[in-house]
Amino acid sequence: MNHDRGMKKWRPFASMPEQYTGLQEVINKQAEVPQPLLTEEQMEQININLIEALHTNKQVYRTYYKNGQSITDTGFIQFVDSLGDLFIFIDEVFELKNKMRLSELVDVRFT
C-alpha cells in the first residue's frame, strides 16, 4: 500500500514563489547593461548597412537593446522609415515580422 498518496512533495523553491520571484529579479538586475551610446560614425554605418540590406535583400546580424540587454539575431530588413524611427525585420528562425524603433539598434552587420 502506498502511504504517500494525497501528500504533497516538498519543493523548497515552489513553496515560496514570492521569494523566488524576488531572487530572479535581483539576478536579472545584475545582468543588465546600460544602453550603448553610438558615435556619429557608428550610426552612419548602421544606416548604410540598413539601406544596402533593404535593397539587396542580404541577410544581417541585428543587435538591439531591450530591457537592459543587448540581443543579436539574424534575418532580413524589409522596411526602413528613418523619419518615423521605425524598421521592419524578418527573423530567420520563425520568419516573423518584427517592428522596431531604429533608436533601439546597436549594430547591423552582414552575415
Coordinates of N, CA and C in Angstrom, one line a residue:
M1 N 0.8 -1.2 0.0 CA 0.0 0.0 0.0 C 0.9 1.2 0.0
N2 N 0.5 2.2 -0.8 CA 1.3 3.4 -1.0 C 0.8 4.5 0.0
H3 N 1.5 4.8 1.0 CA 1.1 5.8 2.1 C 1.3 7.2 1.7
D4 N 2.0 7.5 0.6 CA 2.2 9.0 0.3 C 1.2 9.5 -0.7
R5 N 0.1 8.8 -1.0 CA -0.9 9.3 -1.9 C -1.6 10.5 -1.2
G6 N -1.9 11.5 -2.0 CA -2.6 12.6 -1.5 C -1.6 13.6 -0.7
M7 N -0.4 13.2 -0.5 CA 0.5 14.1 0.2 C 1.3 14.8 -0.8
K8 N 1.6 16.1 -0.6 CA 2.4 16.9 -1.5 C 3.9 16.6 -1.2
K9 N 4.6 16.6 -2.3 CA 6.1 16.5 -2.1 C 6.6 17.9 -1.8
W10 N 7.6 17.9 -1.0 CA 8.2 19.1 -0.6 C 9.1 19.7 -1.7
R11 N 8.8 20.9 -2.1 CA 9.5 21.6 -3.2 C 10.0 22.9 -2.6
P12 N 11.3 23.0 -2.2 CA 11.7 24.2 -1.4 C 11.5 25.5 -2.1
F13 N 11.7 25.7 -3.4 CA 11.6 27.0 -4.1 C 10.1 27.2 -4.5
A14 N 9.4 26.2 -4.8 CA 8.0 26.3 -5.2 C 7.1 26.7 -4.0
S15 N 7.6 26.4 -2.8 CA 6.8 26.7 -1.6 C 6.8 28.2 -1.3
M16 N 7.8 29.0 -1.8 CA 7.8 30.4 -1.6 C 8.0 31.2 -2.9
P17 N 6.9 31.2 -3.7 CA 7.1 31.8 -5.0 C 7.4 33.3 -5.0
E18 N 7.0 34.0 -4.0 CA 7.4 35.4 -3.9 C 8.9 35.6 -3.7
Q19 N 9.5 34.8 -2.9 CA 10.9 34.8 -2.7 C 11.7 34.4 -4.0
Y20 N 11.2 33.4 -4.7 CA 11.8 33.0 -5.9 C 11.7 34.1 -6.9
T21 N 10.6 34.8 -7.0 CA 10.4 35.9 -8.0 C 11.4 37.0 -7.6
G22 N 11.5 37.3 -6.3 CA 12.4 38.4 -5.9 C 13.8 38.1 -6.2
L23 N 14.2 36.8 -6.0 CA 15.6 36.4 -6.3 C 15.8 36.5 -7.8
Q24 N 14.9 36.1 -8.6 CA 15.0 36.2 -10.1 C 15.2 37.7 -10.5
E25 N 14.4 38.6 -9.9 CA 14.5 40.0 -10.3 C 15.9 40.5 -9.9
V26 N 16.5 40.1 -8.8 CA 17.8 40.5 -8.4 C 18.9 40.0 -9.4
I27 N 18.7 38.8 -9.8 CA 19.7 38.2 -10.8 C 19.6 38.9 -12.1
N28 N 18.3 39.2 -12.6 CA 18.1 39.9 -13.8 C 18.7 41.3 -13.7
K29 N 18.6 42.0 -12.6 CA 19.1 43.4 -12.5 C 20.6 43.3 -12.6
Q30 N 21.3 42.3 -12.0 CA 22.7 42.2 -12.0 C 23.2 42.0 -13.4
A31 N 22.4 41.3 -14.3 CA 22.8 41.0 -15.7 C 22.6 42.2 -16.6
E32 N 21.9 43.2 -16.2 CA 21.6 44.4 -17.0 C 22.8 45.2 -17.4
V33 N 22.8 45.7 -18.6 CA 23.9 46.6 -19.1 C 23.2 47.9 -19.5
P34 N 23.9 49.0 -19.4 CA 23.3 50.2 -19.9 C 23.3 50.2 -21.5
Q35 N 22.4 51.0 -22.0 CA 22.3 51.1 -23.5 C 23.5 51.7 -24.0
P36 N 24.2 51.1 -25.0 CA 25.4 51.7 -25.6 C 25.1 53.0 -26.3
L37 N 26.0 54.0 -26.1 CA 25.9 55.3 -26.8 C 26.7 55.1 -28.1
L38 N 26.0 55.4 -29.2 CA 26.7 55.3 -30.5 C 27.3 56.6 -31.0
T39 N 28.4 56.5 -31.6 CA 29.0 57.7 -32.2 C 28.3 58.0 -33.5
E40 N 28.6 59.2 -34.1 CA 28.0 59.5 -35.4 C 28.4 58.6 -36.5
E41 N 29.7 58.1 -36.4 CA 30.2 57.2 -37.4 C 29.5 55.8 -37.3
Q42 N 29.2 55.4 -36.1 CA 28.5 54.1 -35.9 C 27.1 54.2 -36.4
M43 N 26.4 55.3 -36.1 CA 25.1 55.5 -36.6 C 25.0 55.6 -38.1
E44 N 26.0 56.2 -38.7 CA 26.1 56.3 -40.2 C 26.3 54.9 -40.8
Q45 N 27.2 54.1 -40.2 CA 27.4 52.8 -40.7 C 26.2 51.9 -40.6
I46 N 25.5 52.0 -39.5 CA 24.2 51.3 -39.4 C 23.2 51.7 -40.5
N47 N 23.1 53.0 -40.7 CA 22.2 53.5 -41.8 C 22.6 52.9 -43.2
I48 N 23.9 52.9 -43.5 CA 24.4 52.4 -44.7 C 24.1 50.9 -44.9
N49 N 24.3 50.2 -43.8 CA 24.1 48.7 -43.8 C 22.6 48.4 -43.9
L50 N 21.7 49.2 -43.3 CA 20.3 49.1 -43.4 C 19.8 49.3 -44.8
I51 N 20.3 50.3 -45.4 CA 19.9 50.6 -46.8 C 20.3 49.6 -47.8
E52 N 21.6 49.1 -47.6 CA 22.1 48.1 -48.5 C 21.4 46.8 -48.3
A53 N 21.1 46.4 -47.0 CA 20.4 45.2 -46.8 C 19.0 45.2 -47.3
L54 N 18.3 46.4 -47.2 CA 17.0 46.6 -47.8 C 16.9 46.4 -49.3
H55 N 17.9 47.0 -50.0 CA 17.9 47.0 -51.4 C 18.4 45.7 -52.0
T56 N 19.3 45.0 -51.3 CA 19.9 43.8 -51.9 C 19.3 42.5 -51.3
N57 N 18.5 42.7 -50.2 CA 17.9 41.5 -49.5 C 19.0 40.6 -48.9
K58 N 20.1 41.2 -48.5 CA 21.1 40.4 -47.8 C 20.7 40.2 -46.4
Q59 N 21.1 39.0 -45.9 CA 20.9 38.7 -44.5 C 21.8 39.5 -43.6
V60 N 21.3 39.9 -42.4 CA 22.1 40.7 -41.5 C 22.0 40.1 -40.1
Y61 N 23.1 40.4 -39.3 CA 23.0 40.3 -37.9 C 22.5 41.6 -37.3
R62 N 21.4 41.6 -36.5 CA 20.9 42.8 -35.9 C 21.1 42.7 -34.4
T63 N 21.8 43.7 -33.9 CA 21.9 43.8 -32.4 C 21.1 45.0 -32.0
Y64 N 20.3 44.7 -31.0 CA 19.5 45.8 -30.4 C 19.4 45.7 -28.9
Y65 N 19.0 46.8 -28.3 CA 19.0 46.9 -26.9 C 17.5 46.8 -26.4
K66 N 17.3 46.0 -25.4 CA 15.9 45.8 -24.9 C 16.0 45.3 -23.4
N67 N 15.3 46.0 -22.6 CA 15.2 45.6 -21.1 C 16.6 45.3 -20.5
G68 N 17.6 46.2 -20.7 CA 18.9 46.0 -20.1 C 19.8 45.0 -20.7
Q69 N 19.5 44.5 -21.9 CA 20.3 43.5 -22.6 C 20.5 43.9 -24.0
S70 N 21.7 43.5 -24.5 CA 22.0 43.6 -26.0 C 21.7 42.2 -26.6
I71 N 20.8 42.2 -27.6 CA 20.4 40.9 -28.2 C 20.7 40.9 -29.6
T72 N 21.3 39.8 -30.1 CA 21.7 39.7 -31.5 C 20.9 38.5 -32.1
D73 N 20.3 38.8 -33.3 CA 19.7 37.7 -34.1 C 19.9 37.9 -35.6
T74 N 19.5 37.0 -36.4 CA 19.8 37.0 -37.8 C 18.5 37.1 -38.6
G75 N 18.5 37.9 -39.7 CA 17.3 37.9 -40.5 C 17.5 39.0 -41.7
F76 N 16.3 39.5 -42.1 CA 16.3 40.4 -43.3 C 15.6 41.7 -42.9
I77 N 16.0 42.8 -43.5 CA 15.4 44.1 -43.4 C 14.3 44.2 -44.4
Q78 N 13.1 44.5 -44.1 CA 12.0 44.6 -45.1 C 11.6 46.0 -45.3
F79 N 11.7 46.9 -44.3 CA 11.2 48.2 -44.5 C 12.0 49.1 -43.5
V80 N 12.3 50.4 -43.9 CA 13.0 51.3 -43.1 C 12.3 52.7 -43.2
D81 N 11.9 53.3 -42.1 CA 11.4 54.6 -42.1 C 12.2 55.5 -41.1
S82 N 13.2 56.2 -41.6 CA 14.1 56.9 -40.7 C 13.4 58.1 -40.0
L83 N 12.5 58.7 -40.7 CA 11.7 59.8 -40.1 C 10.8 59.4 -39.0
G84 N 10.2 58.2 -39.2 CA 9.3 57.6 -38.2 C 10.0 56.8 -37.1
D85 N 11.4 56.7 -37.2 CA 12.2 55.9 -36.3 C 11.7 54.5 -36.2
L86 N 11.5 53.8 -37.4 CA 10.9 52.5 -37.5 C 11.6 51.7 -38.5
F87 N 11.7 50.4 -38.3 CA 12.1 49.5 -39.4 C 11.4 48.1 -39.1
I88 N 11.3 47.3 -40.2 CA 10.7 46.0 -40.0 C 11.7 45.0 -40.4
F89 N 11.9 44.0 -39.5 CA 12.9 43.0 -39.6 C 12.2 41.6 -39.6
I90 N 12.6 40.8 -40.5 CA 12.0 39.4 -40.6 C 13.1 38.5 -40.0
D91 N 12.8 37.8 -38.9 CA 13.8 37.0 -38.3 C 13.9 35.7 -39.0
E92 N 15.1 35.1 -39.0 CA 15.5 33.9 -39.8 C 14.8 32.7 -39.2
V93 N 14.7 32.6 -37.9 CA 14.2 31.4 -37.3 C 12.7 31.1 -37.5
F94 N 11.9 32.1 -37.2 CA 10.5 32.0 -37.2 C 9.8 32.7 -38.4
E95 N 10.6 33.4 -39.2 CA 10.2 34.2 -40.3 C 9.0 35.1 -39.9
L96 N 9.1 35.7 -38.7 CA 8.1 36.7 -38.2 C 8.5 38.1 -38.5
K97 N 7.6 39.0 -38.8 CA 7.9 40.4 -39.0 C 7.9 41.0 -37.6
N98 N 9.0 41.8 -37.4 CA 9.2 42.5 -36.1 C 9.3 44.0 -36.4
K99 N 8.4 44.8 -35.9 CA 8.6 46.2 -36.0 C 9.4 46.7 -34.8
M100 N 10.4 47.5 -35.1 CA 11.3 48.0 -34.1 C 11.6 49.5 -34.3
R101 N 12.0 50.1 -33.3 CA 12.5 51.5 -33.4 C 14.0 51.5 -33.8
L102 N 14.3 52.4 -34.7 CA 15.7 52.5 -35.1 C 16.6 52.9 -33.9
S103 N 16.1 53.6 -33.0 CA 16.8 54.1 -31.8 C 17.2 52.9 -30.9
E104 N 16.6 51.7 -31.1 CA 17.0 50.6 -30.3 C 18.1 49.8 -30.9
L105 N 18.4 50.1 -32.1 CA 19.5 49.4 -32.8 C 20.9 49.7 -32.2
V106 N 21.7 48.7 -32.0 CA 23.1 48.9 -31.6 C 24.1 48.7 -32.7
D107 N 23.7 47.7 -33.6 CA 24.6 47.4 -34.7 C 23.8 46.6 -35.8
V108 N 24.2 46.7 -37.0 CA 23.7 45.9 -38.1 C 24.9 45.5 -39.0
R109 N 25.2 44.2 -39.1 CA 26.3 43.7 -39.9 C 25.8 42.6 -40.8
F110 N 26.5 42.5 -41.9 CA 26.2 41.4 -42.9 C 26.7 40.1 -42.4
T111 N 25.9 39.0 -42.6 CA 26.4 37.7 -42.2 C 27.5 37.1 -43.0

